[in-house]
Amino acid sequence: EVQSRSISFYNSVYFVRKETSDEFVKLAIALNTGVSFFGRWMILHVKADWEPKDNFSEKVFKTGSLVYVDAQSFLDFSKAKEDGNADAIKEAGSKLDYHILFDPTDSTSYAGYSTTKNYLIL
């Protein structure tokens, strides 16, 4: 289950709860990043350049990128950040592996995606 709280027109905070839990976890992402889920993946639509240093990534994701990461790993990381446990943050952060689905260029941009039972279509 996903809940969001709009801070402004472009900025939102996302909270996620698994079916087996009563507790919502605040996602450790930039406020202007869109979030959705497909299977076991969390999909992030980056709306401003994002360098997730605190997420133990050396990558910089450009505005308009579509990125995915294992949802459970990211939830574990977000929970550790919320709790403020440095050892748990480091351990959970080391398991994060970001992948780029779409990286915009000067002549291309992201417009959206659709899903079927087994496929994500850009």
PDB file of C-alpha atoms in Angstrom:
ATOM      1  CA  GLU A   1       0.000   0.000   0.000  1.00  0.00           C
ATOM      2  CA  VAL A   2       1.345   3.426  -0.974  1.00  0.00           C
ATOM      3  CA  GLN A   3       0.319   6.748   0.507  1.00  0.00           C
ATOM      4  CA  SER A   4       1.608  10.149  -0.462  1.00  0.00           C
ATOM      5  CA  ARG A   5       1.480  13.591   1.041  1.00  0.00           C
ATOM      6  CA  SER A   6       1.828  16.548  -1.333  1.00  0.00           C
ATOM      7  CA  ILE A   7       4.166  19.205  -0.013  1.00  0.00           C
ATOM      8  CA  SER A   8       3.639  21.416  -3.062  1.00  0.00           C
ATOM      9  CA  PHE A   9       2.487  20.958  -6.639  1.00  0.00           C
ATOM     10  CA  TYR A  10       5.709  19.187  -7.660  1.00  0.00           C
ATOM     11  CA  ASN A  11       6.867  17.713  -4.347  1.00  0.00           C
ATOM     12  CA  SER A  12       5.499  14.741  -2.416  1.00  0.00           C
ATOM     13  CA  VAL A  13       6.523  12.465   0.421  1.00  0.00           C
ATOM     14  CA  TYR A  14       5.757   8.759  -0.060  1.00  0.00           C
ATOM     15  CA  PHE A  15       4.976   6.165   2.585  1.00  0.00           C
ATOM     16  CA  VAL A  16       4.799   2.421   1.887  1.00  0.00           C
ATOM     17  CA  ARG A  17       3.348  -0.407   3.937  1.00  0.00           C
ATOM     18  CA  LYS A  18       3.664  -4.087   3.135  1.00  0.00           C
ATOM     19  CA  GLU A  19       0.561  -6.254   3.499  1.00  0.00           C
ATOM     20  CA  THR A  20       2.137  -8.067   6.432  1.00  0.00           C
ATOM     21  CA  SER A  21       2.850  -4.884   8.421  1.00  0.00           C
ATOM     22  CA  ASP A  22       0.807  -2.244  10.210  1.00  0.00           C
ATOM     23  CA  GLU A  23       3.604   0.296   9.909  1.00  0.00           C
ATOM     24  CA  PHE A  24       4.212   2.761   7.055  1.00  0.00           C
ATOM     25  CA  VAL A  25       7.808   3.539   6.070  1.00  0.00           C
ATOM     26  CA  LYS A  26       8.762   6.943   4.642  1.00  0.00           C
ATOM     27  CA  LEU A  27      10.718   6.433   1.405  1.00  0.00           C
ATOM     28  CA  ALA A  28      14.219   7.955   1.424  1.00  0.00           C
ATOM     29  CA  ILE A  29      13.948   9.732  -1.929  1.00  0.00           C
ATOM     30  CA  ALA A  30      14.002  13.323  -3.168  1.00  0.00           C
ATOM     31  CA  LEU A  31      10.691  15.131  -2.731  1.00  0.00           C
ATOM     32  CA  ASN A  32      10.296  15.663  -6.473  1.00  0.00           C
ATOM     33  CA  THR A  33      10.715  12.000  -7.422  1.00  0.00           C
ATOM     34  CA  GLY A  34       7.714   9.973  -8.605  1.00  0.00           C
ATOM     35  CA  VAL A  35       7.278   6.438  -7.270  1.00  0.00           C
ATOM     36  CA  SER A  36       5.470   3.371  -8.593  1.00  0.00           C
ATOM     37  CA  PHE A  37       5.837  -0.395  -8.298  1.00  0.00           C
ATOM     38  CA  PHE A  38       5.987  -3.234 -10.805  1.00  0.00           C
ATOM     39  CA  GLY A  39       6.407  -6.730  -9.422  1.00  0.00           C
ATOM     40  CA  ARG A  40       9.310  -6.668  -6.987  1.00  0.00           C
ATOM     41  CA  TRP A  41      10.687  -3.425  -8.417  1.00  0.00           C
ATOM     42  CA  MET A  42      10.250   0.130  -7.240  1.00  0.00           C
ATOM     43  CA  ILE A  43      10.303   2.527 -10.179  1.00  0.00           C
ATOM     44  CA  LEU A  44      11.520   6.076  -9.646  1.00  0.00           C
ATOM     45  CA  HIS A  45      10.780   8.914 -12.068  1.00  0.00           C
ATOM     46  CA  VAL A  46      13.523  11.457 -11.430  1.00  0.00           C
ATOM     47  CA  LYS A  47      12.186  14.979 -11.960  1.00  0.00           C
ATOM     48  CA  ALA A  48      15.392  16.853 -11.028  1.00  0.00           C
ATOM     49  CA  ASP A  49      19.000  15.679 -11.149  1.00  0.00           C
ATOM     50  CA  TRP A  50      19.443  13.273  -8.249  1.00  0.00           C
ATOM     51  CA  GLU A  51      22.690  12.091  -6.720  1.00  0.00           C
ATOM     52  CA  PRO A  52      21.677   9.623  -4.002  1.00  0.00           C
ATOM     53  CA  LYS A  53      24.946   9.803  -2.032  1.00  0.00           C
ATOM     54  CA  ASP A  54      23.230   8.829   1.193  1.00  0.00           C
ATOM     55  CA  ASN A  55      21.837   5.795  -0.648  1.00  0.00           C
ATOM     56  CA  PHE A  56      25.391   4.562  -1.284  1.00  0.00           C
ATOM     57  CA  SER A  57      25.250   5.150  -5.031  1.00  0.00           C
ATOM     58  CA  GLU A  58      27.931   6.940  -7.002  1.00  0.00           C
ATOM     59  CA  LYS A  59      25.561   7.468  -9.920  1.00  0.00           C
ATOM     60  CA  VAL A  60      23.898  10.731 -10.843  1.00  0.00           C
ATOM     61  CA  PHE A  61      20.458  10.329 -12.373  1.00  0.00           C
ATOM     62  CA  LYS A  62      19.496  13.075 -14.802  1.00  0.00           C
ATOM     63  CA  THR A  63      16.197  14.898 -14.849  1.00  0.00           C
ATOM     64  CA  GLY A  64      13.701  12.745 -16.737  1.00  0.00           C
ATOM     65  CA  SER A  65      15.407   9.428 -15.957  1.00  0.00           C
ATOM     66  CA  LEU A  66      13.419   6.337 -15.087  1.00  0.00           C
ATOM     67  CA  VAL A  67      15.250   4.195 -12.522  1.00  0.00           C
ATOM     68  CA  TYR A  68      14.377   0.933 -10.810  1.00  0.00           C
ATOM     69  CA  VAL A  69      15.610  -0.744  -7.652  1.00  0.00           C
ATOM     70  CA  ASP A  70      14.569  -3.797  -5.656  1.00  0.00           C
ATOM     71  CA  ALA A  71      11.594  -2.603  -3.591  1.00  0.00           C
ATOM     72  CA  GLN A  72      12.331  -4.687  -0.487  1.00  0.00           C
ATOM     73  CA  SER A  73      15.962  -3.547  -0.372  1.00  0.00           C
ATOM     74  CA  PHE A  74      14.880   0.070  -0.690  1.00  0.00           C
ATOM     75  CA  LEU A  75      12.213  -0.315   1.999  1.00  0.00           C
ATOM     76  CA  ASP A  76      14.817  -1.835   4.335  1.00  0.00           C
ATOM     77  CA  PHE A  77      17.133   1.105   3.629  1.00  0.00           C
ATOM     78  CA  SER A  78      14.352   3.663   4.146  1.00  0.00           C
ATOM     79  CA  LYS A  79      13.350   2.004   7.433  1.00  0.00           C
ATOM     80  CA  ALA A  80      16.957   2.078   8.653  1.00  0.00           C
ATOM     81  CA  LYS A  81      17.209   5.783   7.764  1.00  0.00           C
ATOM     82  CA  GLU A  82      13.941   6.505   9.524  1.00  0.00           C
ATOM     83  CA  ASP A  83      15.224   4.716  12.649  1.00  0.00           C
ATOM     84  CA  GLY A  84      18.589   6.528  12.447  1.00  0.00           C
ATOM     85  CA  ASN A  85      20.636   3.357  12.969  1.00  0.00           C
ATOM     86  CA  ALA A  86      23.986   4.011  11.225  1.00  0.00           C
ATOM     87  CA  ASP A  87      24.996   0.324  11.054  1.00  0.00           C
ATOM     88  CA  ALA A  88      21.615  -0.696   9.620  1.00  0.00           C
ATOM     89  CA  ILE A  89      21.778   2.184   7.097  1.00  0.00           C
ATOM     90  CA  LYS A  90      25.203   1.048   5.920  1.00  0.00           C
ATOM     91  CA  GLU A  91      24.146  -2.601   5.674  1.00  0.00           C
ATOM     92  CA  ALA A  92      20.865  -1.868   3.857  1.00  0.00           C
ATOM     93  CA  GLY A  93      22.521   0.743   1.624  1.00  0.00           C
ATOM     94  CA  SER A  94      25.143  -1.757   0.490  1.00  0.00           C
ATOM     95  CA  LYS A  95      22.335  -3.945  -0.935  1.00  0.00           C
ATOM     96  CA  LEU A  96      20.880  -1.189  -3.127  1.00  0.00           C
ATOM     97  CA  ASP A  97      21.517  -1.617  -6.838  1.00  0.00           C
ATOM     98  CA  TYR A  98      20.019   1.073  -9.057  1.00  0.00           C
ATOM     99  CA  HIS A  99      19.300   0.372 -12.723  1.00  0.00           C
ATOM    100  CA  ILE A 100      18.372   2.871 -15.420  1.00  0.00           C
ATOM    101  CA  LEU A 101      15.342   2.001 -17.537  1.00  0.00           C
ATOM    102  CA  PHE A 102      15.399   5.258 -19.448  1.00  0.00           C
ATOM    103  CA  ASP A 103      18.054   7.954 -19.628  1.00  0.00           C
ATOM    104  CA  PRO A 104      16.979  11.084 -21.537  1.00  0.00           C
ATOM    105  CA  THR A 105      19.107  12.643 -24.261  1.00  0.00           C
ATOM    106  CA  ASP A 106      18.932  15.962 -26.096  1.00  0.00           C
ATOM    107  CA  SER A 107      16.451  14.447 -28.563  1.00  0.00           C
ATOM    108  CA  THR A 108      14.456  12.040 -26.343  1.00  0.00           C
ATOM    109  CA  SER A 109      12.289  12.380 -23.261  1.00  0.00           C
ATOM    110  CA  TYR A 110      10.231  10.123 -21.036  1.00  0.00           C
ATOM    111  CA  ALA A 111       6.463  10.289 -21.548  1.00  0.00           C
ATOM    112  CA  GLY A 112       5.231   7.323 -19.520  1.00  0.00           C
ATOM    113  CA  TYR A 113       4.987   3.565 -19.394  1.00  0.00           C
ATOM    114  CA  SER A 114       2.393   0.809 -19.428  1.00  0.00           C
ATOM    115  CA  THR A 115       2.436  -2.642 -17.929  1.00  0.00           C
ATOM    116  CA  THR A 116       1.097  -6.040 -18.826  1.00  0.00           C
ATOM    117  CA  LYS A 117       1.142  -9.062 -16.576  1.00  0.00           C
ATOM    118  CA  ASN A 118       4.839  -9.708 -17.248  1.00  0.00           C
ATOM    119  CA  TYR A 119       6.187  -6.666 -19.110  1.00  0.00           C
ATOM    120  CA  LEU A 120       6.850  -3.001 -18.617  1.00  0.00           C
ATOM    121  CA  ILE A 121       6.522  -1.066 -21.881  1.00  0.00           C
ATOM    122  CA  LEU A 122       8.245   2.298 -22.362  1.00  0.00           C
TER     123      LEU A 122
END
